[in-house]
Coordinates of C-alpha atoms (C1' of nucleotides) in Angstrom, one line a residue:
Chain O
M52 CA -17.9 11.1 -46.8
A53 CA -19.9 10.2 -43.6
H54 CA -18.6 7.3 -41.7
V55 CA -20.2 4.2 -40.2
C56 CA -18.4 3.8 -37.0
I57 CA -17.9 1.5 -34.1
H58 CA -16.7 3.0 -30.9
W59 CA -15.3 0.2 -28.9
F60 CA -15.7 0.5 -25.2
R61 CA -13.2 -1.4 -23.1
K62 CA -12.2 0.7 -20.1
G63 CA -13.4 4.2 -20.4
L64 CA -17.0 3.3 -19.6
R65 CA -18.3 6.8 -19.6
L66 CA -19.4 9.6 -21.8
H67 CA -17.6 12.5 -20.1
D68 CA -14.0 13.2 -21.2
N69 CA -14.1 10.6 -23.9
P70 CA -12.2 12.0 -26.8
A71 CA -12.3 8.8 -28.8
L72 CA -16.1 8.7 -28.7
M73 CA -16.2 12.4 -29.7
S74 CA -14.0 11.6 -32.7
A75 CA -16.3 8.8 -33.6
L76 CA -19.3 11.1 -33.7
R77 CA -17.5 13.7 -35.9
G78 CA -18.6 13.2 -39.6
C79 CA -20.5 10.1 -38.6
K80 CA -23.8 8.9 -40.2
E81 CA -24.1 5.7 -38.1
I82 CA -22.6 4.7 -34.8
Y83 CA -22.4 1.4 -33.0
P84 CA -21.3 1.8 -29.5
L85 CA -19.8 -1.6 -28.7
F86 CA -18.7 -3.7 -25.7
I87 CA -17.1 -7.1 -26.2
L88 CA -17.2 -9.7 -23.5
D89 CA -13.7 -11.3 -24.0
P90 CA -13.4 -14.7 -22.6
C91 CA -9.7 -14.0 -22.0
I92 CA -10.7 -11.3 -19.5
H93 CA -14.3 -11.9 -18.5
N94 CA -14.2 -15.4 -17.1
K95 CA -15.0 -16.9 -13.7
E96 CA -11.4 -17.7 -12.8
S97 CA -9.8 -14.2 -13.3
M98 CA -12.9 -12.1 -12.5
G99 CA -14.7 -12.6 -9.2
V100 CA -18.4 -11.9 -8.5
N101 CA -17.8 -8.4 -7.2
P102 CA -15.9 -7.0 -10.1
W103 CA -18.2 -8.8 -12.5
R104 CA -21.2 -7.1 -10.8
F105 CA -19.4 -3.8 -11.0
L106 CA -18.9 -4.2 -14.7
M107 CA -22.5 -5.2 -15.2
G108 CA -23.6 -2.0 -13.4
S109 CA -21.3 0.1 -15.4
L110 CA -22.5 -1.3 -18.7
Q111 CA -26.1 -0.8 -17.6
D112 CA -25.5 2.8 -16.7
L113 CA -23.6 3.4 -20.0
D114 CA -26.5 1.9 -21.9
G115 CA -28.9 4.2 -20.0
S116 CA -26.8 7.2 -20.8
L117 CA -26.5 6.3 -24.5
R118 CA -30.4 5.8 -24.7
K119 CA -30.8 9.4 -23.6
L120 CA -28.9 10.2 -26.8
N121 CA -31.1 7.8 -28.8
L122 CA -28.3 5.3 -29.0
R123 CA -27.8 1.9 -27.6
L124 CA -24.9 -0.2 -26.3
F125 CA -24.2 -3.3 -28.4
V126 CA -22.7 -6.1 -26.3
V127 CA -21.2 -9.1 -28.0
R128 CA -19.4 -12.2 -26.8
G129 CA -16.2 -13.6 -28.1
K130 CA -12.5 -12.9 -28.9
P131 CA -12.2 -9.3 -30.3
Q132 CA -10.1 -10.6 -33.2
D133 CA -12.8 -13.0 -34.2
I134 CA -15.8 -10.7 -33.5
L135 CA -14.6 -7.4 -35.0
P136 CA -14.0 -8.6 -38.6
Q137 CA -17.5 -10.1 -38.7
L138 CA -19.0 -6.8 -37.5
F139 CA -16.9 -4.8 -39.9
Q140 CA -18.6 -6.7 -42.7
K141 CA -22.0 -7.0 -41.3
W142 CA -22.4 -3.3 -40.5
G143 CA -20.3 -1.9 -43.3
V144 CA -18.0 -0.2 -40.9
S145 CA -15.5 2.5 -42.2
R146 CA -14.1 3.7 -38.9
M147 CA -13.4 2.4 -35.4
T148 CA -12.4 4.4 -32.3
Y149 CA -11.2 3.4 -28.9
E150 CA -9.4 4.6 -25.8
Y151 CA -5.8 3.8 -25.7
D152 CA -5.0 1.0 -23.2
T153 CA -1.4 0.5 -21.9
E154 CA -1.8 -3.0 -20.4
H155 CA 0.3 -5.6 -22.1
Y156 CA -2.6 -7.8 -23.0
S157 CA -4.6 -4.9 -24.4
R158 CA -1.7 -3.7 -26.5
S159 CA -1.0 -6.9 -28.3
R160 CA -4.8 -7.4 -28.7
D161 CA -5.2 -3.9 -30.2
L162 CA -2.2 -4.4 -32.5
K163 CA -3.8 -7.6 -34.0
V164 CA -7.2 -5.9 -34.2
S165 CA -5.7 -2.8 -36.0
E166 CA -4.1 -5.2 -38.6
L167 CA -7.6 -6.8 -39.2
A168 CA -9.2 -3.3 -39.4
K169 CA -6.7 -2.3 -42.1
E170 CA -7.5 -5.4 -44.0
H171 CA -11.2 -4.5 -44.0
G172 CA -10.6 -0.9 -44.9
V173 CA -11.5 0.4 -41.5
E174 CA -9.8 3.5 -40.2
V175 CA -8.7 3.2 -36.6
V176 CA -8.6 6.2 -34.3
Y177 CA -7.5 6.0 -30.7
K178 CA -7.1 8.7 -28.0
I179 CA -5.4 8.7 -24.7
S180 CA -7.8 9.4 -21.9
H181 CA -7.3 6.7 -19.3
T182 CA -4.2 8.3 -17.8
L183 CA -3.5 11.9 -17.0
H184 CA -0.7 11.9 -19.6
D185 CA 0.7 9.9 -22.4
V186 CA 2.9 7.6 -20.4
D187 CA 5.1 6.9 -23.4
R188 CA 6.0 10.6 -23.4
I189 CA 6.9 10.5 -19.7
I190 CA 9.3 7.5 -20.5
E191 CA 10.7 9.4 -23.5
E192 CA 11.3 12.5 -21.3
N193 CA 13.2 10.3 -18.9
N194 CA 15.5 9.1 -21.6
G195 CA 13.7 5.9 -22.4
K196 CA 13.3 4.6 -18.9
A197 CA 10.4 4.6 -16.5
P198 CA 11.2 6.7 -13.4
L199 CA 11.7 4.3 -10.4
T200 CA 11.2 7.0 -7.7
Y201 CA 8.2 9.2 -7.1
G202 CA 10.6 12.2 -6.8
R203 CA 12.1 11.5 -10.1
F204 CA 8.6 10.9 -11.6
Q205 CA 7.5 14.3 -10.3
T206 CA 10.6 16.0 -11.8
V207 CA 9.8 14.5 -15.2
L208 CA 6.1 15.5 -14.9
K209 CA 6.9 19.1 -14.2
T210 CA 8.4 19.3 -17.8
L211 CA 5.1 18.1 -19.2
G212 CA 2.9 20.7 -17.5
P213 CA -0.7 19.9 -16.1
P214 CA -2.8 17.2 -17.8
K215 CA -5.2 18.2 -20.6
R216 CA -8.5 19.6 -19.6
P217 CA -11.4 17.0 -19.7
I218 CA -13.9 17.4 -22.5
P219 CA -17.6 17.4 -21.9
S220 CA -20.0 14.5 -22.7
P221 CA -21.6 14.5 -26.2
T222 CA -25.0 16.1 -26.3
V223 CA -28.0 15.6 -28.5
E224 CA -26.5 18.4 -30.7
D225 CA -23.4 16.4 -31.3
I226 CA -25.4 13.5 -32.7
K227 CA -28.1 15.3 -34.6
D228 CA -26.8 13.9 -37.9
V229 CA -26.0 10.4 -36.5
K230 CA -28.4 7.6 -37.1
A231 CA -28.9 5.0 -34.4
P232 CA -28.9 1.5 -36.0
C233 CA -31.0 -1.5 -35.1
V234 CA -32.8 0.0 -32.1
E235 CA -35.9 -2.1 -32.3
S236 CA -34.5 -5.6 -32.6
H237 CA -31.8 -5.0 -30.1
E238 CA -32.4 -7.8 -27.6
E239 CA -33.5 -10.3 -30.3
Q240 CA -30.2 -9.8 -32.1
Q241 CA -28.4 -10.7 -29.0
Y242 CA -26.8 -7.4 -28.3
G243 CA -28.4 -7.1 -24.9
L244 CA -26.6 -6.6 -21.6
P245 CA -25.1 -9.6 -19.9
S246 CA -26.7 -11.0 -16.8
L247 CA -25.1 -11.3 -13.3
E248 CA -25.4 -15.1 -13.7
E249 CA -23.7 -15.3 -17.0
L250 CA -20.2 -16.2 -15.6
G251 CA -21.6 -18.9 -13.3
H252 CA -20.8 -17.3 -10.0
D253 CA -22.5 -18.3 -6.9
L254 CA -24.7 -15.3 -6.1
S255 CA -26.3 -16.5 -2.8
C256 CA -23.6 -14.9 -0.7
L257 CA -24.0 -11.5 -2.4
Q258 CA -24.9 -8.5 -0.3
E259 CA -26.0 -5.2 -1.6
A260 CA -23.2 -3.5 -3.4
P261 CA -21.6 -0.7 -1.3
F262 CA -20.0 0.6 -4.4
P263 CA -22.2 0.2 -7.4
G264 CA -20.7 0.6 -10.9
G265 CA -21.3 3.3 -13.4
E266 CA -20.5 6.8 -14.6
E267 CA -23.5 8.4 -12.8
E268 CA -22.5 6.9 -9.5
A269 CA -18.8 7.8 -10.1
L270 CA -19.7 11.5 -10.7
R271 CA -22.1 11.5 -7.7
R272 CA -19.4 10.1 -5.5
L273 CA -16.8 12.5 -6.9
E274 CA -19.0 15.5 -6.0
E275 CA -19.9 14.1 -2.6
S276 CA -16.2 14.1 -1.8
M277 CA -15.4 17.4 -3.3
E278 CA -18.1 19.1 -1.3
R279 CA -15.9 18.5 1.8
T280 CA -13.4 21.1 0.8
G281 CA -11.6 21.2 4.1
W282 CA -11.2 17.5 4.1
V283 CA -10.0 17.5 0.5
C284 CA -7.4 20.3 1.2
S285 CA -6.0 18.6 4.3
F286 CA -6.1 15.1 2.9
E287 CA -2.9 13.1 3.8
K288 CA -3.1 9.5 2.8
P289 CA -0.9 8.1 5.6
Q290 CA -3.1 9.8 8.1
T291 CA -6.3 8.0 6.9
A292 CA -7.4 4.9 8.8
P293 CA -7.3 1.4 7.2
N294 CA -9.8 0.0 9.6
S295 CA -12.6 2.6 10.0
L296 CA -16.0 1.2 9.8
S297 CA -16.9 3.3 6.7
P298 CA -14.1 4.2 4.2
S299 CA -11.8 7.0 5.3
T300 CA -10.8 7.7 1.6
T301 CA -12.9 8.5 -1.5
V302 CA -13.3 5.0 -2.9
L303 CA -13.2 6.5 -6.4
S304 CA -10.5 3.9 -7.5
P305 CA -13.0 1.3 -8.9
Y306 CA -14.5 4.1 -11.0
L307 CA -11.0 5.0 -12.3
T308 CA -10.2 1.4 -13.0
F309 CA -13.2 0.8 -15.3
G310 CA -13.0 4.4 -16.5
C311 CA -16.5 5.4 -15.2
L312 CA -14.5 8.4 -13.9
S313 CA -11.9 10.2 -15.9
A314 CA -8.6 10.7 -14.0
R315 CA -8.4 14.1 -15.7
T316 CA -11.9 15.2 -14.5
F317 CA -10.8 14.1 -11.0
W318 CA -7.5 16.0 -11.3
W319 CA -9.1 19.2 -12.5
R320 CA -11.9 19.1 -10.1
L321 CA -9.3 18.8 -7.3
A322 CA -7.5 21.8 -8.8
D323 CA -10.8 23.7 -8.5
V324 CA -11.2 22.9 -4.8
Y325 CA -7.5 23.7 -4.1
Q326 CA -7.7 27.0 -5.8
G327 CA -6.7 29.9 -3.5
K328 CA -6.6 27.6 -0.4
K329 CA -3.8 26.1 1.5
H330 CA -3.6 22.4 0.7
S331 CA -1.6 19.3 1.1
A332 CA 0.7 18.2 -1.7
P333 CA 2.0 15.0 -3.4
P334 CA 2.8 12.3 -2.6
V335 CA 0.3 12.4 0.3
S336 CA -2.4 14.6 -1.2
L337 CA -5.4 13.5 -3.4
H338 CA -3.5 14.9 -6.4
G339 CA -0.6 12.8 -5.2
Q340 CA -2.8 9.7 -5.3
L341 CA -3.6 10.3 -8.9
L342 CA 0.2 10.7 -9.5
W343 CA 0.8 7.3 -7.8
R344 CA -1.6 5.8 -10.3
E345 CA 0.3 7.5 -13.1
F346 CA 3.6 6.4 -11.6
F347 CA 2.7 2.8 -11.7
Y348 CA 1.1 3.0 -15.1
T349 CA 4.4 4.4 -16.4
A350 CA 6.4 1.7 -14.7
S351 CA 4.2 -1.0 -16.1
V352 CA 4.8 0.3 -19.6
G353 CA 8.6 0.9 -19.1
V354 CA 9.6 -2.2 -17.3
P355 CA 9.6 -5.6 -19.1
N356 CA 7.8 -8.4 -17.4
F357 CA 6.4 -5.9 -14.9
D358 CA 3.9 -8.3 -13.4
R359 CA 6.3 -11.1 -12.5
M360 CA 9.6 -11.8 -10.7
L361 CA 11.5 -13.7 -13.4
D362 CA 13.1 -11.5 -16.2
N363 CA 11.9 -8.4 -14.4
P364 CA 15.0 -6.2 -14.2
V365 CA 13.7 -4.0 -11.3
C366 CA 12.5 -7.0 -9.3
T367 CA 14.6 -8.4 -6.5
Q368 CA 14.9 -12.2 -6.9
I369 CA 13.7 -13.9 -3.8
D370 CA 13.4 -17.6 -2.9
W371 CA 9.8 -17.5 -2.0
D372 CA 8.3 -20.8 -0.5
T373 CA 5.5 -22.8 -2.2
N374 CA 3.0 -23.3 0.6
P375 CA -0.6 -24.0 -0.5
E376 CA -1.7 -24.4 3.2
Y377 CA -0.5 -20.9 4.2
L378 CA -1.8 -19.4 0.9
S379 CA -5.3 -20.9 1.4
A380 CA -5.3 -19.7 5.0
W381 CA -4.5 -16.2 3.9
K382 CA -6.9 -16.2 1.0
E383 CA -9.8 -17.6 3.1
A384 CA -9.3 -15.4 6.1
R385 CA -8.1 -18.2 8.5
T386 CA -4.6 -17.1 9.5
G387 CA -5.7 -16.8 13.1
F388 CA -4.7 -13.1 13.1
P389 CA -8.0 -11.2 13.5
F390 CA -6.7 -8.1 11.8
V391 CA -5.5 -10.0 8.7
D392 CA -8.6 -12.2 8.6
A393 CA -11.0 -9.2 9.0
I394 CA -9.2 -7.4 6.0
M395 CA -9.5 -10.5 3.9
T396 CA -13.0 -10.9 4.7
Q397 CA -13.9 -7.3 3.8
L398 CA -12.1 -7.7 0.6
R399 CA -14.0 -10.8 -0.4
Q400 CA -17.4 -9.3 0.7
E401 CA -17.1 -5.8 -0.6
G402 CA -14.3 -5.8 -3.2
W403 CA -12.5 -3.0 -1.6
V404 CA -10.3 -2.4 1.4
H405 CA -8.2 0.6 2.4
H406 CA -4.8 0.9 0.8
L407 CA -3.0 0.5 4.2
A408 CA -5.0 -2.6 4.9
R409 CA -3.7 -4.0 1.6
H410 CA -0.2 -3.1 2.9
A411 CA -0.8 -5.1 6.2
V412 CA -2.1 -8.3 4.5
A413 CA 0.5 -8.1 1.5
C414 CA 3.4 -7.7 3.9
F415 CA 2.0 -10.6 6.0
L416 CA 1.7 -12.9 2.9
T417 CA 5.2 -12.1 1.5
R418 CA 8.2 -10.8 3.4
G419 CA 6.6 -10.3 6.8
D420 CA 5.3 -13.8 7.8
L421 CA 4.3 -16.4 5.3
W422 CA 7.1 -16.0 2.7
I423 CA 4.8 -16.6 -0.2
S424 CA 5.5 -14.9 -3.6
W425 CA 3.8 -11.5 -4.3
E426 CA 2.7 -13.0 -7.6
E427 CA 0.3 -15.3 -5.7
G428 CA -1.2 -12.4 -3.7
K429 CA -1.5 -10.3 -6.8
K430 CA -3.6 -13.0 -8.4
V431 CA -5.9 -13.2 -5.4
F432 CA -6.3 -9.5 -5.3
E433 CA -7.0 -9.3 -9.0
G434 CA -10.0 -11.6 -8.7
L435 CA -11.5 -9.8 -5.7
L436 CA -10.8 -6.2 -6.1
L437 CA -13.2 -3.8 -7.9
D438 CA -10.1 -1.6 -8.5
G439 CA -7.9 -4.5 -9.5
D440 CA -6.0 -2.4 -12.0
W441 CA -3.2 -4.4 -13.6
A442 CA -0.5 -1.9 -13.3
L443 CA -1.4 -0.6 -9.8
N444 CA -1.9 -4.1 -8.4
A445 CA 1.4 -5.4 -9.8
G446 CA 3.3 -2.3 -8.8
N447 CA 2.0 -2.3 -5.2
W448 CA 2.8 -5.9 -4.7
L449 CA 6.2 -5.3 -5.9
W450 CA 6.4 -2.3 -3.5
L451 CA 5.0 -4.2 -0.4
S452 CA 7.1 -7.3 -0.9
A453 CA 10.1 -4.9 -1.1
S454 CA 10.9 -6.5 -4.5
A455 CA 11.0 -3.0 -6.2
F456 CA 10.5 0.7 -5.5
F457 CA 10.6 0.1 -1.8
H458 CA 13.6 -1.5 -0.2
Q459 CA 13.4 -0.9 3.6
Y460 CA 12.5 -4.5 4.2
F461 CA 13.2 -4.3 8.0
R462 CA 10.0 -2.2 8.3
V463 CA 7.6 -5.0 8.9
Y464 CA 3.9 -4.5 9.7
S465 CA 2.8 -6.2 12.8
P466 CA -0.6 -8.0 12.4
I467 CA -1.3 -7.1 16.0
A468 CA 0.0 -3.6 16.6
F469 CA -0.7 -1.9 13.3
G470 CA -4.5 -2.0 13.5
K471 CA -4.4 -0.9 17.1
K472 CA -3.2 2.6 16.2
T473 CA -6.5 3.6 14.6
D474 CA -9.0 1.0 16.2
K475 CA -8.1 0.4 19.8
H476 CA -11.3 -1.5 20.5
G477 CA -11.1 -3.7 17.4
E478 CA -14.6 -2.5 16.2
Y479 CA -13.5 -3.3 12.6
I480 CA -12.5 -6.9 13.6
K481 CA -15.9 -7.4 15.3
K482 CA -17.7 -6.1 12.2
Y483 CA -16.1 -8.5 9.8
L484 CA -15.3 -11.4 12.1
P485 CA -18.6 -11.7 14.2
V486 CA -17.4 -14.9 15.7
L487 CA -15.0 -12.7 17.9
K488 CA -17.7 -10.2 18.7
K489 CA -17.8 -11.1 22.4
F490 CA -14.1 -11.1 23.0
P491 CA -12.8 -8.5 25.5
V492 CA -10.9 -5.6 24.0
E493 CA -7.5 -6.6 25.4
Y494 CA -7.6 -9.9 23.5
I495 CA -9.3 -8.9 20.3
Y496 CA -6.1 -8.7 18.3
E497 CA -4.6 -11.8 19.9
P498 CA -7.4 -14.1 20.9
W499 CA -5.1 -17.0 21.4
K500 CA -3.6 -15.2 24.5
A501 CA -7.0 -15.1 26.3
P502 CA -7.4 -17.6 29.1
L503 CA -9.7 -20.5 28.3
S504 CA -12.3 -19.1 30.7
V505 CA -12.4 -15.9 28.8
Q506 CA -12.7 -17.8 25.5
K507 CA -15.6 -19.8 26.9
A508 CA -17.3 -16.7 28.2
A509 CA -16.9 -15.1 24.7
G510 CA -18.4 -18.2 23.1
C511 CA -15.4 -18.7 20.9
I512 CA -12.7 -21.3 21.5
V513 CA -9.4 -20.6 19.6
G514 CA -8.4 -23.6 17.6
K515 CA -12.1 -24.7 17.3
D516 CA -14.4 -21.8 16.6
Y517 CA -11.6 -19.4 15.3
P518 CA -8.2 -20.7 14.0
S519 CA -5.0 -20.6 16.1
P520 CA -2.3 -18.4 14.6
I521 CA -0.6 -20.1 11.8
V522 CA 2.8 -18.5 12.6
V523 CA 4.5 -16.9 15.6
H524 CA 4.9 -13.4 14.2
E525 CA 7.7 -12.2 16.5
V526 CA 9.9 -15.1 15.6
I527 CA 9.1 -15.6 11.9
S528 CA 9.3 -11.9 10.9
K529 CA 12.8 -11.7 12.4
Q530 CA 13.9 -14.8 10.4
N531 CA 12.4 -13.3 7.3
I532 CA 14.3 -10.0 7.6
Q533 CA 17.4 -12.1 7.5
R534 CA 16.2 -14.0 4.4
M535 CA 15.5 -10.6 2.8
K536 CA 19.0 -9.5 3.6
T537 CA 20.4 -12.6 1.9
S538 CA 18.3 -12.0 -1.2
Y539 CA 19.4 -8.3 -1.3
G540 CA 23.0 -9.5 -1.0
K541 CA 22.7 -11.7 -4.1
R542 CA 21.0 -8.8 -5.9
S543 CA 23.8 -6.4 -5.6
Q544 CA 26.2 -9.1 -6.8
G545 CA 24.0 -9.9 -9.7
V546 CA 23.6 -6.4 -10.9
S547 CA 27.4 -5.8 -11.3
Q548 CA 27.9 -9.2 -13.0
S549 CA 25.0 -9.5 -15.4
P550 CA 24.6 -7.1 -18.3
Q551 CA 21.7 -4.5 -18.5
P552 CA 18.2 -5.7 -19.6
T553 CA 18.2 -7.1 -23.1
K554 CA 15.4 -4.8 -24.4
V555 CA 17.0 -1.6 -25.7
A556 CA 15.0 1.3 -24.4
E557 CA 13.7 3.7 -27.0
K558 CA 15.4 7.0 -26.4
R559 CA 14.0 10.3 -27.6
K560 CA 15.6 11.8 -30.7
G561 CA 16.5 15.3 -29.5
P562 CA 17.5 16.3 -26.0
S563 CA 14.6 16.1 -23.5
V564 CA 13.4 19.2 -21.7
L565 CA 15.1 17.7 -18.6
D566 CA 18.4 17.5 -20.4
M567 CA 18.0 21.2 -21.4
L568 CA 17.3 22.2 -17.9
K569 CA 20.4 20.3 -16.8
N570 CA 22.6 22.1 -19.3
K571 CA 21.3 25.4 -18.4
K572 CA 22.3 24.7 -14.8
K573 CA 25.7 23.7 -15.8
K574 CA 26.4 26.8 -17.7
K575 CA 25.5 28.9 -14.8
Chain W
dT142 C1' 33.3 8.0 -9.5
dA143 C1' 32.3 8.9 -4.5
dT144 C1' 29.4 10.4 -0.9
dG145 C1' 25.7 12.0 1.8
dG146 C1' 20.7 12.9 2.0
dT147 C1' 16.1 11.0 1.3
dG148 C1' 12.3 7.7 1.0
dT149 C1' 3.7 8.4 1.0
dT150 C1' 2.0 5.2 5.2
dG151 C1' 7.0 0.2 11.0
dT152 C1' 7.7 -1.4 15.8
dG153 C1' 9.0 -1.0 20.3
dT154 C1' 11.0 1.6 24.1
dC155 C1' 12.3 5.5 26.5
dG156 C1' 11.6 10.0 28.3
Chain A
dA31 C1' 0.2 12.3 24.0
dC32 C1' 4.2 12.7 21.3
dG33 C1' 8.9 12.9 19.7
dA34 C1' 13.4 10.7 19.5
dC35 C1' 15.9 6.8 18.8
dA36 C1' 17.5 2.0 17.8
dC37 C1' 16.6 -1.6 15.0
dA38 C1' 20.2 -2.7 10.8
dA39 C1' 21.3 -0.4 6.9
dC40 C1' 18.6 -0.8 1.5
dA41 C1' 18.3 1.8 -3.3
dC42 C1' 18.2 5.9 -5.7
dC43 C1' 19.5 10.5 -6.7
dA44 C1' 21.8 14.9 -6.6
dT45 C1' 26.0 17.0 -6.0

DNA sequence: TATGGTGTTGTGTCG
DNA sequence: ACGACACAACACCAT
């Protein structure tokens, strides 16, 4: 029996390495490639103009690639649990496929939708292809808990072997028996692509996108990076500059977030480049970066309430301040610290900043200077970043605020010194904060220290044309280290008093490969 | 159960 | 230019 099938695109906005799409095409007589604009995700508040534009571009590219196969993308608007049952009926659907998504929201949504599909006699098939591995298996192999250190994570990964090889894109041959429905009245039936204006963003401040969305651009960008074999083999993340004028890293993260690029395609492409050459290794290598992604994905699945402080068993409980003035100043790039403000400006304009730049501003907002909860910072990043991946964003905020994973809270980034290491002359600051363009080099990181005559000559008076610093970093950061110490003190008391997390972790049935290795060692 | 080594990416100072 | 060290001392993991 041939199927009428919906392939539901959510992430995974690509044709290459898309096993769910492939299984949609198998034994299929009619296919509806579908994207749902979900008001819970795609709204003005949680999605800023840049990520929205990236999504638009990705959908456009996807539709273009589908057209080459004589198919079209169907875009509909509404809650999936309302929309899908209607479509099941309207189109006479017998099968639905999608890529597995580990995010909390997605999992509960998919659970609901699967129930509805069952009621409508629709078979649901999903495949894992957003992550390198099945993260539930990683947790299982680690006795039901997510590894909390990278080292431990790597040990567990070794028992799983390399990720699966990516599969190729479907070809005309793969769809020769598949009928493309409703091609003619596509726009009239309101299945057309959304417009940039649809969310009601202000588009006037929009510059040309430095990182346009889409699978084609993702694969082009991948190849562009992989051509530099020497650079790829010697890549060490901590050695790359956060404030270079053009990115010092691949900027493939947005394409991974939306699934325009398959992580497994990237991983195996790197393995090709490494082949037979001396190369850097995790955690600092490019392979290592993909493993960090996997690490946080795993943690986000294994840790309850991963994206908040309360009832999060791995998160240090800290008495963060509520300070709307400080928060706005940080968000709107008016802290008075040029390095911080330049980063926040680039973030707003381009939707991407270097990982270490994120460190600097995240540390500044939380434990370093402003003592504002990492959850606030997380929300701001989510709206602005093209690669605002739920798991990675929450995980890195936990890390930077020394709430989980990272605990050396006395290592505080200086908003003055850190940037100087890789940009002595403050070129980066001058690019993103043109108001400071004429400031002499010796004051570019600390304009408030310049004598008034110098400020006048530079055409920029601190406190008038550019804000005065909102805190005295040298003083506040020392106080905050003490506050961290207090929070950590309470933490170690709390752990011994309160029982383990209420949720009982699912343990694997037999001994894990790790257990067996352990036993083997013991016998020796 | 105790203990010592380690941790992707700090700063500032000294030599 | 670069390494060593103090800062003050954490959590996690292997043994």
